[in-house]
């Protein structure tokens, strides 16, 4: 009996002694509602605790509890909450962001111990950089959310806004921890497969399923191409990361010591890996560099995870903060693949009477396969949408999401779906699209472009026009385009029409027929401005310089044989009818001629090794090259056939490249060279584009007068450099203004053969003097140098140009000031 009670007593005591207490919860950002991974959660007064996982969750199992629990993390105000003495409880935290300030660290002797850790991590970059893999593929899940936040009182008092909020009050309101409302306007989910191969370096994303809902989103095909993981890739093993069009230096870049300071905080256990915990600080607060925390494996010196922020002090416009959190996992071959990545971009109010934006991106990757590279032809398109990509039930998404949606995200979906159906919202969203694209969608056609609706110039007087193009709802194989305009002064109808048949969307192949009657200007080449409707419309205002009527008919064919390699050809018939005093001497007879006709056949090749191409509706859209140049070579033959009066040949070579110069900024250059063989009227020559306006344009020589020079053989180099704050960030009184220095150098060599000089008479048949064209000395280049400041009041740019040569030409101006406006980050 005594023995029985003894064991009962022992059991009761033991059960109390070894009782388990479980505290769990989630740590989120109070301003955004997003989880905070890697935060330190401790029982107050002890060393017992854990770090939150990538979703901000934590679970602590202990034998005894203290009276409270604390949470701390770099960049946030620490918080504490009381605990109850119960077996299991949930304690959630919403941390408020704090202003990050670099602390002063004093080392009494020797080197900063963090430097040795970074040095070894940099030395072993090639062991863990995923670009060292011959090939890999992953299955990715990506979600994007865009919210309106920082809604000012003035903004909410607007009548249009009140109409919206009155409707939204009927559903759940989303707020941050401070009670401020946020207004979701976009949400997307994408399931895709991502492919990479290293030799040559190619990438491709195959979108299997995509769900897009957002204000102003009428067709998800284009949007679905850019909401996948291909455009949310952040590799910290690169020296420079491209984010929002800017180049940011990695904390483990080869030149890390020029940009960063570090503090070795602790050794911590992350999963089963023992890691160094380091704080990262930019040496100069306005540099495009990160601050935050990185974890480096103590054994391998591989990155384990990062939590980095680009603060508002960096030289960026409108952006208050960019935050990147990433968790990496090793592949079977060794290099690391980001398992989960979360990015937040917070855009502040442009003016006190507007609202801000918060963009949130999340990508997770699994099913990693290493090796087995796909053939080069597989990468012809950067992004491919599988048939039925936008057809999936909610059950499918529940089963295939790598991460379930939170209650807040479900509420976001409901709100966006309601918001986009509100008439006033649809009116303004469609209006913004109309202004930006130039076209207004109306069922199966788009009406526009609006810059061509009204123009005024000295030849046509008031010009009214209207046009249309078919869209994807009409067909994905046929594209129709039409435009008509009437000038009330010249009483002439102008028109253009085009029909295109898309034969293959994978290896982009199309054939088109077009006809046009229009007013053009010598040297302006209206055909090269078709993609820029605003600049094209501006060229039709005011005084037209050397205008002429052109009647042109053309057949065109193009095909992309493999990624980046495009072949195009066309046959065109053009009639030139001058509207100014123009004559040329006919070859052989020496007779004065004013009008002429050409029959021209052209073939061209274009190659951009790493150029990113999207299929925008029924058009190809280039996002530009990443690293390699774009080459283009073309040959044209003018023939005395089918009405053509002139025989000639043209060959043209063009190169464009964007160069990342690291801490010195970004450069862009364009090299253009051509030669015309044969005796031709000077409108067929290259009439170099000058700029006598007050406004800067990169397409022209900004100190050259209109029609000042023409060439039948030439080579030009345009070089533009953007210092991105490199120089002015170091000037104490200027760095707060966030001005950025820019530089320009334009060089042109050219000449005209004697036979082409001779066939351009300087007097008309009646003996009156007429203008022809200016010529360059083959031994003397045209040079202009420029420098300037951009980002003045965040919008304006001013350039100063010095003309270095041909200063004795009539009307030459040795110095010019040009202004322009731009919205840049």
PDB file of N, CA and C in Angstrom, residues 78 121 146 154 157 198 249 260 329 386 408 431 510 547 624 640 649 670 680 689 694 824:
ATOM      1  N   UNK A  78      11.917  46.584 -30.755  1.00  0.00           N
ATOM      2  CA  UNK A  78      11.681  45.346 -29.999  1.00  0.00           C
ATOM      3  C   UNK A  78      10.365  45.429 -29.239  1.00  0.00           C
ATOM      4  N   UNK A 121      34.005  33.909 -47.629  1.00  0.00           N
ATOM      5  CA  UNK A 121      32.759  33.722 -48.379  1.00  0.00           C
ATOM      6  C   UNK A 121      32.938  34.158 -49.836  1.00  0.00           C
ATOM      7  N   UNK A 146      -0.127  44.267 -54.931  1.00  0.00           N
ATOM      8  CA  UNK A 146       0.135  45.703 -54.973  1.00  0.00           C
ATOM      9  C   UNK A 146      -1.002  46.413 -54.256  1.00  0.00           C
ATOM     10  N   UNK A 154      -6.416  64.510 -47.720  1.00  0.00           N
ATOM     11  CA  UNK A 154      -6.844  65.215 -48.929  1.00  0.00           C
ATOM     12  C   UNK A 154      -7.273  64.233 -50.014  1.00  0.00           C
ATOM     13  N   UNK A 157     -10.774  62.729 -49.309  1.00  0.00           N
ATOM     14  CA  UNK A 157     -11.871  63.675 -49.405  1.00  0.00           C
ATOM     15  C   UNK A 157     -12.315  63.940 -50.842  1.00  0.00           C
ATOM     16  N   UNK A 198      23.980  27.063 -68.711  1.00  0.00           N
ATOM     17  CA  UNK A 198      25.098  27.991 -68.565  1.00  0.00           C
ATOM     18  C   UNK A 198      25.885  28.226 -69.836  1.00  0.00           C
ATOM     19  N   UNK A 249      24.964  46.802 -55.365  1.00  0.00           N
ATOM     20  CA  UNK A 249      26.140  45.977 -55.112  1.00  0.00           C
ATOM     21  C   UNK A 249      25.828  44.958 -54.017  1.00  0.00           C
ATOM     22  N   UNK A 260      31.089  48.405 -48.145  1.00  0.00           N
ATOM     23  CA  UNK A 260      30.416  47.930 -46.934  1.00  0.00           C
ATOM     24  C   UNK A 260      31.326  47.924 -45.713  1.00  0.00           C
ATOM     25  N   UNK A 329      19.053  27.015 -50.347  1.00  0.00           N
ATOM     26  CA  UNK A 329      19.265  25.595 -50.089  1.00  0.00           C
ATOM     27  C   UNK A 329      20.273  25.042 -51.094  1.00  0.00           C
ATOM     28  N   UNK A 386       1.564  28.110 -71.347  1.00  0.00           N
ATOM     29  CA  UNK A 386       0.997  26.867 -71.832  1.00  0.00           C
ATOM     30  C   UNK A 386      -0.488  27.049 -72.164  1.00  0.00           C
ATOM     31  N   UNK A 408      -5.571  37.400 -44.682  1.00  0.00           N
ATOM     32  CA  UNK A 408      -5.426  38.742 -45.241  1.00  0.00           C
ATOM     33  C   UNK A 408      -5.378  38.692 -46.767  1.00  0.00           C
ATOM     34  N   UNK A 431      -8.683  55.137 -68.558  1.00  0.00           N
ATOM     35  CA  UNK A 431      -8.150  56.424 -68.997  1.00  0.00           C
ATOM     36  C   UNK A 431      -6.644  56.490 -68.900  1.00  0.00           C
ATOM     37  N   UNK A 510       6.155  36.213 -89.220  1.00  0.00           N
ATOM     38  CA  UNK A 510       5.002  36.971 -89.687  1.00  0.00           C
ATOM     39  C   UNK A 510       5.267  37.515 -91.087  1.00  0.00           C
ATOM     40  N   UNK A 547       9.503  69.142 -96.163  1.00  0.00           N
ATOM     41  CA  UNK A 547       8.442  68.128 -96.196  1.00  0.00           C
ATOM     42  C   UNK A 547       8.235  67.574 -97.602  1.00  0.00           C
ATOM     43  N   UNK A 624      15.221  44.824 -73.679  1.00  0.00           N
ATOM     44  CA  UNK A 624      16.621  45.206 -73.771  1.00  0.00           C
ATOM     45  C   UNK A 624      17.564  44.089 -73.383  1.00  0.00           C
ATOM     46  N   UNK A 640      15.922  49.545-110.773  1.00  0.00           N
ATOM     47  CA  UNK A 640      15.197  50.172-111.882  1.00  0.00           C
ATOM     48  C   UNK A 640      14.200  49.154-112.431  1.00  0.00           C
ATOM     49  N   UNK A 649      22.653  50.742-103.824  1.00  0.00           N
ATOM     50  CA  UNK A 649      22.754  49.737-102.768  1.00  0.00           C
ATOM     51  C   UNK A 649      23.061  50.451-101.452  1.00  0.00           C
ATOM     52  N   UNK A 670      25.822  53.474 -78.737  1.00  0.00           N
ATOM     53  CA  UNK A 670      25.265  53.061 -80.018  1.00  0.00           C
ATOM     54  C   UNK A 670      26.295  53.359 -81.099  1.00  0.00           C
ATOM     55  N   UNK A 680      22.570  58.941-106.284  1.00  0.00           N
ATOM     56  CA  UNK A 680      21.188  59.047-105.795  1.00  0.00           C
ATOM     57  C   UNK A 680      20.867  60.481-105.409  1.00  0.00           C
ATOM     58  N   UNK A 689      20.308  63.644 -88.175  1.00  0.00           N
ATOM     59  CA  UNK A 689      19.259  64.358 -87.456  1.00  0.00           C
ATOM     60  C   UNK A 689      19.863  65.355 -86.475  1.00  0.00           C
ATOM     61  N   UNK A 694      14.601  73.369 -77.884  1.00  0.00           N
ATOM     62  CA  UNK A 694      15.114  73.527 -76.525  1.00  0.00           C
ATOM     63  C   UNK A 694      15.215  72.196 -75.802  1.00  0.00           C
ATOM     64  N   UNK A 824      12.127  58.834 -63.311  1.00  0.00           N
ATOM     65  CA  UNK A 824      13.097  57.768 -63.071  1.00  0.00           C
ATOM     66  C   UNK A 824      13.132  57.468 -61.580  1.00  0.00           C
TER      67      UNK A 824
END
